Coordinates of C-alpha atoms (C1' of nucleotides) in Angstrom, one line a residue:
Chain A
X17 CA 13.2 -2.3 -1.7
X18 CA 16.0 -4.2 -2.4
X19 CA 19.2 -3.5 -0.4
X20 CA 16.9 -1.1 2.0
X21 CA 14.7 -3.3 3.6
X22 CA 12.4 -2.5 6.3
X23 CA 13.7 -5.8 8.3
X24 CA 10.9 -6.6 10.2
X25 CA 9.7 -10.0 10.6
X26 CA 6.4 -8.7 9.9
X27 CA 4.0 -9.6 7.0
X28 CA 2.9 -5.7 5.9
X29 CA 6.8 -4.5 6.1
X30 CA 8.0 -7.6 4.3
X31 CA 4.9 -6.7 1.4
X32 CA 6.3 -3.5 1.9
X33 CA 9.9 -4.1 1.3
X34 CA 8.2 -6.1 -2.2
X35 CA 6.1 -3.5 -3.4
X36 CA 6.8 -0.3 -1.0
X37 CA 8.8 1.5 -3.6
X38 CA 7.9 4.5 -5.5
X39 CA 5.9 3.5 -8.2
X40 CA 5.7 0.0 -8.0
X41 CA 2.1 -0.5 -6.5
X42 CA 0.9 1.6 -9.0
X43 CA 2.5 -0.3 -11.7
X44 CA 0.9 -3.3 -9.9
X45 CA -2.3 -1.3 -10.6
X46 CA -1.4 -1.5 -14.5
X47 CA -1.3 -4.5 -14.6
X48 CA -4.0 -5.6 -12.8
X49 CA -6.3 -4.6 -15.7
X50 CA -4.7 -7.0 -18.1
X51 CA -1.1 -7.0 -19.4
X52 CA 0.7 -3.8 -21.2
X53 CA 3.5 -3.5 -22.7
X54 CA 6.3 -1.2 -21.8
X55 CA 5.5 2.0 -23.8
X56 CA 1.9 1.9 -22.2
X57 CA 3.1 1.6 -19.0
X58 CA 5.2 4.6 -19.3
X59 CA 2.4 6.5 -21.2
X60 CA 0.1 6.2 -18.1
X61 CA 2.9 6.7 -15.4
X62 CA 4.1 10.4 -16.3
X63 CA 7.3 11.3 -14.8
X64 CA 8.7 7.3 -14.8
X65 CA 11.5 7.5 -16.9
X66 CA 12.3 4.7 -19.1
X67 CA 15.5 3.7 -16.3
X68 CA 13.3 3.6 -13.4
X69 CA 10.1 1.7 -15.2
X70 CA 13.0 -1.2 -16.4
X71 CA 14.0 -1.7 -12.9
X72 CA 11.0 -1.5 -11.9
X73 CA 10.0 -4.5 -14.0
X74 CA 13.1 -6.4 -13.5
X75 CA 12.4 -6.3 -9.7
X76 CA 9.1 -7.5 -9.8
X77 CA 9.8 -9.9 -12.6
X78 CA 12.6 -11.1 -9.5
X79 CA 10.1 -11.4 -7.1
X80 CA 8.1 -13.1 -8.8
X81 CA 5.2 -10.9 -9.1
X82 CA 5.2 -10.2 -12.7
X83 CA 6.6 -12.1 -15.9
X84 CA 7.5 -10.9 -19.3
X85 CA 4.6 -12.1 -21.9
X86 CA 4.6 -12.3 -25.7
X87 CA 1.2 -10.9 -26.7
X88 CA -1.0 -13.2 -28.9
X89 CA -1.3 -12.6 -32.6
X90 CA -1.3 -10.6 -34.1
X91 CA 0.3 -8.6 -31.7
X92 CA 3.4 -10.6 -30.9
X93 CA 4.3 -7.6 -28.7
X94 CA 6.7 -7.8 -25.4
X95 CA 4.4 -7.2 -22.8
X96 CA 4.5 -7.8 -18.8
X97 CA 1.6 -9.5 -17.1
X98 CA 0.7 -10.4 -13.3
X99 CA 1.9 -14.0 -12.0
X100 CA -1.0 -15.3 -9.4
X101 CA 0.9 -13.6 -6.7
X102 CA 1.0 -10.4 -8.3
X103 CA -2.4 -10.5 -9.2
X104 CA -3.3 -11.4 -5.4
X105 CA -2.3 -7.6 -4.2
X106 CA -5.5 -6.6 -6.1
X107 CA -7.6 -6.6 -2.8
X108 CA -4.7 -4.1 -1.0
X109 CA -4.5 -1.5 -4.1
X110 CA -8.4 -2.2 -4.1
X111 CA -8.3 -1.2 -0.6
X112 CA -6.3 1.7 -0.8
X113 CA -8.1 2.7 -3.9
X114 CA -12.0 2.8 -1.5
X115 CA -10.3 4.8 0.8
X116 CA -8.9 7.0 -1.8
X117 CA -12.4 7.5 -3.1
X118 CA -13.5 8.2 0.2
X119 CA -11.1 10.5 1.6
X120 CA -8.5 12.1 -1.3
X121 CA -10.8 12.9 -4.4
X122 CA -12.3 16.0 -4.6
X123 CA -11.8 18.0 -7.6
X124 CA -9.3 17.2 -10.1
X125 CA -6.3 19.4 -9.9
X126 CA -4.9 21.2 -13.2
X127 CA -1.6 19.5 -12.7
X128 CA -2.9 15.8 -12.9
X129 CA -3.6 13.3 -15.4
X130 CA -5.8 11.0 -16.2
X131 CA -7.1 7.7 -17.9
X132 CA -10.4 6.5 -18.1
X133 CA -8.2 3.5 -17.5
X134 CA -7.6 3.7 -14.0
X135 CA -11.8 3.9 -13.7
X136 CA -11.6 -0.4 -14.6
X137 CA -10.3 -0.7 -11.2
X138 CA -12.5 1.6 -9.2
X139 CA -15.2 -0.2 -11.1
X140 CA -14.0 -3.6 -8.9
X141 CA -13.5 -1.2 -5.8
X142 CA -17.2 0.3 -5.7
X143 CA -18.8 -3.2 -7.0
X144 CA -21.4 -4.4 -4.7
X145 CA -21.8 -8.2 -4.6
X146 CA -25.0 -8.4 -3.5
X147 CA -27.2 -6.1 -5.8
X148 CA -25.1 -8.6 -8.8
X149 CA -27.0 -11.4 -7.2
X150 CA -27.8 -13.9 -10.1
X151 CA -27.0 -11.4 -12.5
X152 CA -24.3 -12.8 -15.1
X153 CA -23.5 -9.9 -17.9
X154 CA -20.7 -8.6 -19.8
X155 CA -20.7 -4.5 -19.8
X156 CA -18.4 -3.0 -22.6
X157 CA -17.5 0.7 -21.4
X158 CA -15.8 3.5 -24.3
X159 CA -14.8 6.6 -22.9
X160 CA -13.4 8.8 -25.4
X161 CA -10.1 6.5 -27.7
X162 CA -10.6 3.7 -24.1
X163 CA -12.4 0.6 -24.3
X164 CA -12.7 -1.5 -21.4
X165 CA -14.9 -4.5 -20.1
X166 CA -16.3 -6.1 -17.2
X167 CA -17.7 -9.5 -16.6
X168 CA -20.5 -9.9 -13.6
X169 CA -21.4 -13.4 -12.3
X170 CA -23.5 -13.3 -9.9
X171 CA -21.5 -11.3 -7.1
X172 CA -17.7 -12.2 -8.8
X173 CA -16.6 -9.3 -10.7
X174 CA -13.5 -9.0 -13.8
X175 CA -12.5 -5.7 -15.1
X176 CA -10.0 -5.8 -17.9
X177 CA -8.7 -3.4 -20.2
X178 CA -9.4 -3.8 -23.8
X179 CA -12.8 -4.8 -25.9
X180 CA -15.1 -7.5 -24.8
X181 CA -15.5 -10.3 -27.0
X182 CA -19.5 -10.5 -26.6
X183 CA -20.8 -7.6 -24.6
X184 CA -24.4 -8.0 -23.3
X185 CA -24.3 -3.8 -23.4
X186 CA -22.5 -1.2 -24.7
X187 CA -21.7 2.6 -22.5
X188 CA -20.2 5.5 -24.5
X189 CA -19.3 8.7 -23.3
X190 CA -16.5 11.2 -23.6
X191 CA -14.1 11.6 -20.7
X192 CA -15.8 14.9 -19.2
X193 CA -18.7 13.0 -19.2
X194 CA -17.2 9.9 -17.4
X195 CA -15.2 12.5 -14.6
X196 CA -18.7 14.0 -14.3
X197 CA -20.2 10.6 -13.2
X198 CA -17.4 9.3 -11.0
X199 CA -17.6 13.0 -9.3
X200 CA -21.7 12.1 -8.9
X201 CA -22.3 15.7 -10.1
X202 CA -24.7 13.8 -12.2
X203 CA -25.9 10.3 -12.7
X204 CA -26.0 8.2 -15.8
X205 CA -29.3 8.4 -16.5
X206 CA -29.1 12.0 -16.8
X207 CA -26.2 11.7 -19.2
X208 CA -28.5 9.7 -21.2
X209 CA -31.0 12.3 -21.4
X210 CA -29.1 14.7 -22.1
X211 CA -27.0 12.4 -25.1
X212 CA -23.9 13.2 -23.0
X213 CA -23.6 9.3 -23.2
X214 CA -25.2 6.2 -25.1
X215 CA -25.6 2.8 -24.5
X216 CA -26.7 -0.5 -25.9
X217 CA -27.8 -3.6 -25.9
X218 CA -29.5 -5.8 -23.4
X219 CA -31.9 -3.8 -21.4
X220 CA -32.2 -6.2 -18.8
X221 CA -28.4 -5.9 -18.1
X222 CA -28.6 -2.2 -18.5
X223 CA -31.3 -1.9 -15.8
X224 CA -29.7 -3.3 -13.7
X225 CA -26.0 -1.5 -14.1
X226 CA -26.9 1.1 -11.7
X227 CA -27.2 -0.7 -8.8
X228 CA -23.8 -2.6 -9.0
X229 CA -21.7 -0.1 -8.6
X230 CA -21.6 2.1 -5.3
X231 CA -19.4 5.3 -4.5
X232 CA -18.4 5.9 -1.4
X233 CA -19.7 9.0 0.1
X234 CA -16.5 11.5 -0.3
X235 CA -15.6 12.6 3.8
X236 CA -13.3 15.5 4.6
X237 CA -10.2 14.6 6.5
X238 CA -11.1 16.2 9.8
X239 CA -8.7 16.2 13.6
X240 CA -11.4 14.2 14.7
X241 CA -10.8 11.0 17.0
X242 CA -11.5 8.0 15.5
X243 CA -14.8 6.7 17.0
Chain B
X5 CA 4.6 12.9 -0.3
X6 CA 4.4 16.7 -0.2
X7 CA 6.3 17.9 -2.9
X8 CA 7.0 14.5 -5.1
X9 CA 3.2 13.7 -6.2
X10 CA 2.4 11.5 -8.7
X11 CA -0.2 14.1 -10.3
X12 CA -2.9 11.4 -11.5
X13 CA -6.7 11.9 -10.7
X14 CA -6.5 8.8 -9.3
X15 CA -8.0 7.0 -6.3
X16 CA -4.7 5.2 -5.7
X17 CA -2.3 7.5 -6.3
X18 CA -4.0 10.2 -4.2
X19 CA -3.6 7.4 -1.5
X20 CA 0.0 6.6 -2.2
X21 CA 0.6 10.4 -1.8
X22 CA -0.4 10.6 1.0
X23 CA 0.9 7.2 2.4
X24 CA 3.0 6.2 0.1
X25 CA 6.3 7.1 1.0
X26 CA 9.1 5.2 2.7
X27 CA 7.8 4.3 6.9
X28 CA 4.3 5.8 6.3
X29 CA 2.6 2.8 6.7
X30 CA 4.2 1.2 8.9
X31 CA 3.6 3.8 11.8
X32 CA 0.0 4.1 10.6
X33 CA 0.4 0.2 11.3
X34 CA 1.7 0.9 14.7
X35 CA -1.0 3.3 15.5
X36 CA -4.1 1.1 14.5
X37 CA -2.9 -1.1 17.6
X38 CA -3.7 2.3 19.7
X39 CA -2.0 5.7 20.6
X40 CA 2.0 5.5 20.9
X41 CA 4.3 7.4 22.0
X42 CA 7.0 9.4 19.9
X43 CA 9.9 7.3 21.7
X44 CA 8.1 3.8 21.2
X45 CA 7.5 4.3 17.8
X46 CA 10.9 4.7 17.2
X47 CA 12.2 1.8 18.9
X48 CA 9.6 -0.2 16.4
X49 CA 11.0 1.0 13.7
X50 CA 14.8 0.2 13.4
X51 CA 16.2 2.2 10.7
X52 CA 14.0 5.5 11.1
X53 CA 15.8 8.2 12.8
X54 CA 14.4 10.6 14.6
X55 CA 14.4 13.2 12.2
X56 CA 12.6 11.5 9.2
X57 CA 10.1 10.3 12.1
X58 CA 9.3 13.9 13.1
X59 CA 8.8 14.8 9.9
X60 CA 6.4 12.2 9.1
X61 CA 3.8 12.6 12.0
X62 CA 3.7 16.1 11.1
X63 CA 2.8 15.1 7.8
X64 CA 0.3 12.9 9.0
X65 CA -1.1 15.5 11.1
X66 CA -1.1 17.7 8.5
X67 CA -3.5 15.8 6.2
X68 CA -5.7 15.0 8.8
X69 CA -4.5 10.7 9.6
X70 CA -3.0 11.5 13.1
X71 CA -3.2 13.6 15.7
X72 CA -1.1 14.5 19.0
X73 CA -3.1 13.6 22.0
X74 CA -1.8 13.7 25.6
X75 CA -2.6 10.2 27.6
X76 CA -4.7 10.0 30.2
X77 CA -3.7 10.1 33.9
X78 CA -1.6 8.6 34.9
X79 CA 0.9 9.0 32.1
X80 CA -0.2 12.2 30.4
X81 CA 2.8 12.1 28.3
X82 CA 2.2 13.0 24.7
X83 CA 1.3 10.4 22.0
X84 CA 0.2 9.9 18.4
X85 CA -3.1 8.8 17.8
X86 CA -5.4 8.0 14.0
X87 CA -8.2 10.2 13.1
X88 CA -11.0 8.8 11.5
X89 CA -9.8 8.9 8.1
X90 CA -6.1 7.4 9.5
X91 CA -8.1 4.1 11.2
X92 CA -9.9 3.8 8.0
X93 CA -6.7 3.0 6.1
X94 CA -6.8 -0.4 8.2
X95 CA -8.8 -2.7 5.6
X96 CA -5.7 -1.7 3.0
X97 CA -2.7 -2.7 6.1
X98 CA -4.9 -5.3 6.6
X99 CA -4.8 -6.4 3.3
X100 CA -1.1 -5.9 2.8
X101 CA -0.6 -8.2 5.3
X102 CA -2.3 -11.2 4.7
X103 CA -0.7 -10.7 1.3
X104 CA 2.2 -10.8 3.2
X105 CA 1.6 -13.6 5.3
X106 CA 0.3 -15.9 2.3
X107 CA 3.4 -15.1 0.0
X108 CA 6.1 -13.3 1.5
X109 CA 6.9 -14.9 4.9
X110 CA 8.7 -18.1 5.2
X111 CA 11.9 -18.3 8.1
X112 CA 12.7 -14.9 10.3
X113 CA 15.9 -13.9 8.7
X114 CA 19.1 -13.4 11.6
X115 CA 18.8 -9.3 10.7
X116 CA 15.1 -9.1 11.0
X117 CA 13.7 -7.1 14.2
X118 CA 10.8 -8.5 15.6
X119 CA 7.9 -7.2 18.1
X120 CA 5.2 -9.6 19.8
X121 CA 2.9 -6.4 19.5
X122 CA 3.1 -6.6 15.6
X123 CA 0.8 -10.0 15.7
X124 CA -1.6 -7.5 17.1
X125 CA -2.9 -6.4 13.9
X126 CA -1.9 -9.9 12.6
X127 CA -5.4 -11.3 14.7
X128 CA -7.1 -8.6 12.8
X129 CA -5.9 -9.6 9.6
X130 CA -6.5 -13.8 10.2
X131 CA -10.0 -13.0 12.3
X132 CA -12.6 -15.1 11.0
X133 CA -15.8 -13.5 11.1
X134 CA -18.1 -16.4 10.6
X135 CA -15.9 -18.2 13.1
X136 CA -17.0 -15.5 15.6
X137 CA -20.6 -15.8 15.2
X138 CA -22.3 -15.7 18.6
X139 CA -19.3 -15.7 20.6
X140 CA -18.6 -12.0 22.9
X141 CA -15.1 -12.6 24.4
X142 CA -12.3 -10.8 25.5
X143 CA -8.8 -12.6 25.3
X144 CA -5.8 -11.1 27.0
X145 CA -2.0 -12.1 25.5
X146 CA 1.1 -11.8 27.3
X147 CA 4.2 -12.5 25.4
X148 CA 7.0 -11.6 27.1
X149 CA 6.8 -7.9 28.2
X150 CA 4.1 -7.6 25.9
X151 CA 0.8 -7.3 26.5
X152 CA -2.2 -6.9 24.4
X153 CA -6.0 -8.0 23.9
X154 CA -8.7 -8.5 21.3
X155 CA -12.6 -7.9 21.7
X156 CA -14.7 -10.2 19.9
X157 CA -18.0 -9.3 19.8
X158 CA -20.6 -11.5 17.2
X159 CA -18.1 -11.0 14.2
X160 CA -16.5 -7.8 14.9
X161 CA -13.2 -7.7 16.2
X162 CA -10.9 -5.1 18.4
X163 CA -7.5 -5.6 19.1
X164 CA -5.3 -3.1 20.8
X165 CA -1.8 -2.7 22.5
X166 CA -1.9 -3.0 26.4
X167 CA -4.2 -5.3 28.7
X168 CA -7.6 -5.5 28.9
X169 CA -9.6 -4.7 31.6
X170 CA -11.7 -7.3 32.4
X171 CA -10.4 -10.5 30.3
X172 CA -12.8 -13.5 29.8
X173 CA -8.9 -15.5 29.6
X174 CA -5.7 -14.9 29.3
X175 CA -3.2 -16.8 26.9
X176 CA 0.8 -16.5 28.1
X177 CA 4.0 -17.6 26.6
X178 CA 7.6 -16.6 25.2
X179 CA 8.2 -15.1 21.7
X180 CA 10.0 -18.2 20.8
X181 CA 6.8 -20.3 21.1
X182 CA 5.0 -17.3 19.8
X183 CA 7.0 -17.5 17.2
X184 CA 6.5 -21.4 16.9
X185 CA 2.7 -21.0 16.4
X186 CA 3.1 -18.4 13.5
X187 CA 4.5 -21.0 11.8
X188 CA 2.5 -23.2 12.1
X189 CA 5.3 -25.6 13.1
X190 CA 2.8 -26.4 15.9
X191 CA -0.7 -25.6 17.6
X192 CA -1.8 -23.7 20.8
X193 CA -2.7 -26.9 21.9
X194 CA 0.7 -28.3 21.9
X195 CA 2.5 -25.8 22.9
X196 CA 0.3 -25.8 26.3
X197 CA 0.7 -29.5 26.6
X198 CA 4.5 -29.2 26.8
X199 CA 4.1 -26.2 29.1
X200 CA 5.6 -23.8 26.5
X201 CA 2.4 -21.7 26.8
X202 CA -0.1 -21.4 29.4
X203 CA -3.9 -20.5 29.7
X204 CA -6.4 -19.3 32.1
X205 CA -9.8 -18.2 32.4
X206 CA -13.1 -19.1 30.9
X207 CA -13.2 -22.2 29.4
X208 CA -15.7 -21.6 26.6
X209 CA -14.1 -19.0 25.3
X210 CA -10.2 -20.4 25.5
X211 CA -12.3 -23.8 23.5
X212 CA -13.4 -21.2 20.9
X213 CA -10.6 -19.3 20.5
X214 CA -8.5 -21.7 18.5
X215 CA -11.1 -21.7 15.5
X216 CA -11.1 -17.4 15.4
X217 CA -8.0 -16.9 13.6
X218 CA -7.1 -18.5 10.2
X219 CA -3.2 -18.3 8.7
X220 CA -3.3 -18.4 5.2
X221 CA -1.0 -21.7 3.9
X222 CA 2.0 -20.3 2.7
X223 CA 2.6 -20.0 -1.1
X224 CA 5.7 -19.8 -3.3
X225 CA 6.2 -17.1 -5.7
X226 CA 7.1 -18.7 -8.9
X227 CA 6.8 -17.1 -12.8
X228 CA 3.5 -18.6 -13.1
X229 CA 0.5 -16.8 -14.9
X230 CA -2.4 -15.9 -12.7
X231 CA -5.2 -18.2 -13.5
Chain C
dC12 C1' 8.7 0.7 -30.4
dG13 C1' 11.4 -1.6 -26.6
dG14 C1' 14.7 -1.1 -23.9
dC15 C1' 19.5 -0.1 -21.7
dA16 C1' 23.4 3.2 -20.4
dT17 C1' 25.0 7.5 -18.9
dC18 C1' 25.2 12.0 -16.9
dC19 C1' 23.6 15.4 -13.6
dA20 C1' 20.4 18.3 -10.5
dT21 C1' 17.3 17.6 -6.9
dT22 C1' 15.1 14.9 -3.1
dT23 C1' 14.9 11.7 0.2
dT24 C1' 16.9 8.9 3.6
dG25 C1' 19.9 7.4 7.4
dA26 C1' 22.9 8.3 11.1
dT27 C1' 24.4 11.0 14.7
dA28 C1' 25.1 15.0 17.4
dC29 C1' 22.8 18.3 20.1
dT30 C1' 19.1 21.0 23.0
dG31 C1' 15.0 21.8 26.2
Chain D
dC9 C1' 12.1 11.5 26.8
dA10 C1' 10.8 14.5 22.6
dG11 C1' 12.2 16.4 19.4
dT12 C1' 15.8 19.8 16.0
dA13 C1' 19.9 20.4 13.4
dT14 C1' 23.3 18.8 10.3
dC15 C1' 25.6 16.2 6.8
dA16 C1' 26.8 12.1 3.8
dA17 C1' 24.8 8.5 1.1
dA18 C1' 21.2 6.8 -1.8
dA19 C1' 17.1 7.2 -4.8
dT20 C1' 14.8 9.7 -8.1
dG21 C1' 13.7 12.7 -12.5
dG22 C1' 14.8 14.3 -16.7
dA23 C1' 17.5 14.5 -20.7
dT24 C1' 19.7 12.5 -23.8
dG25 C1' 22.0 9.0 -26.9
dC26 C1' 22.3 4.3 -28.6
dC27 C1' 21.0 -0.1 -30.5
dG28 C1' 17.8 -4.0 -32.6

DNA sequence: CGGCATCCATTTTGATACTG
DNA sequence: CAGTATCAAAATGGATGCCG
């Protein structure tokens, strides 16, 4: 918010007043996977018009939050990236991202869309640090036209968008197959059977690609009292 | 946001729809100190009218975040209180605000409202849980007119509007020096030395206390990348 | 493709007046 | 107090059209 602050002399409504507007923490949420460039941006955020996106950028290029980036070669594309303190919101959108898992997911409506992309984050939002205990492995994941990696280090976690230069193993799967999984209608190992999905490579990293990543049990939003 | 959604399957944008919009998470902020009243909320929160505020508690009531409860004797005046699912969304306020406090606070601007009862939530978000091993205290603070307390119990922490019943000590001063020790332009300990603040009870705990709660050093937002 | 400018219908909000 | 009703101002969404 720029003219329409919240002024409070308060740390979450001065966040707030950074990042409160429509849009702009999931934009944040872009970017956190790695940088994009304006077209992609658009392409995942349906009904942000071109106007609204470029202020949008402007603002948080402003802030300080994000920068404009020339992508290497060969791309040598525009493209907008995270600054460090933009990349620091990652453990709020993480956090509203658990409690989303928990609390809004259900079923998939017909209305919305979705990206395997957005699953790069949730990967970092369900990742347990202790079951990656001295476990250091690169995962490459390819759902449907999507690649995206993450690299494991004993209890740090990455998630980027994009290839990986040397994956330890490889998962494939189609996108029903993916929404299937993150619903826990069914678990990968099943998918395997079934050659719904494929993987690859080290079976020691494989193995142990179960355990690092933990779904919240979905709850129902109840009148209940908080306990 | 009830009509406006973002339509993505989407752990964070099912949040944000829910929360998202404009003085959302700031009341759900002003709840997770305890249950409030329709009137104090609004004196809180300069710049919502009464209308939009309305309109809002309904809507948290209507997806299950908040509920109307009447107070206990002897007030028994009607008030807002979480649910379950509402107190839940105080890891991502939580998170906001040490964002917030790390990179987006620097000098109280002359327009700026400010309420002692906000650095409620701000112990929360600065508790140091390793800090608190052992240790089972209750701490009372009175600044100003208001009052409020935190439980700490082995690495857990509580901390709610209002006094506590039975404090282990009690910590008094004015905003001003309140004020003073957010920002860091001196310690507890000094301000008690010159009299600005004042302290009473048991003497283990008050020793402990100072170590409990860490402010983050304040950080510039500049166009750097993140590392 | 990457972006800005413009126009316009619809929502959201802010501020204030008003009622039980 | 705790809200409802009302209205003007601002933000948004969508559709272009334009330019490098």
């Amino acid at each position: 918010m720029d003219q329409r602050t919240y002024n409070q002399y308060c740390a979450t409504a001065r966040t707030l007043d950074l990042v409160g507007e429509r849009w702009t923490l999931l934009l944040i949420r872009e970017l956190l996977t790695g940088p994009k460039r304006f077209g992609d941006l658009q392409a995942s955020l349906r009904g942000l018009g071109t106007g609204l996106l470029s202020a949008r950028l402007k603002h948080l290029e402003q802030e300080g939050l994000a920068r404009r980036v020339t992508l290497p070669p060969p791309a040598r594309t525009p493209a907008y990236a995270l600054t460090e303190a933009g990349s620091e919101l990652a453990p709020a959108v993480l956090a509203l991202a658990r409690w989303g898992l928990k609390w809004a997911m259900g079923e998939r409506r017909t209305t919305e869309t979705f990206h395997p992309g957005w699953a790069v984050l949730g990967l970092r939002a369900c990742f347990d640090a202790d079951a990656a205990a001295g476990l250091r492995a690169v995962y490459e994941f390819r759902i449907d036209a999507e690649t995206f990696h993450t690299r494991i280090d004993d209890g740090t976690i990455e998630a980027l968008h994009g290839p990986a230069q040397y994956p330890d193993a490889t998962i494939t799967m189609n996108e029903e197959t993916f929404l299937g999984l993150t619903a826990q209608d069914r678990t990968l190992a099943q998918a395997i059977e079934t050659g719904a999905a494929s993987v690859s490579g080290d079976a020691e990293a494989l193995r142990r690609l179960k355990a690092l990543f933990r779904l919240p049990a979905p709850s129902a939003r109840t009148g209940d009292p908080s306990p």
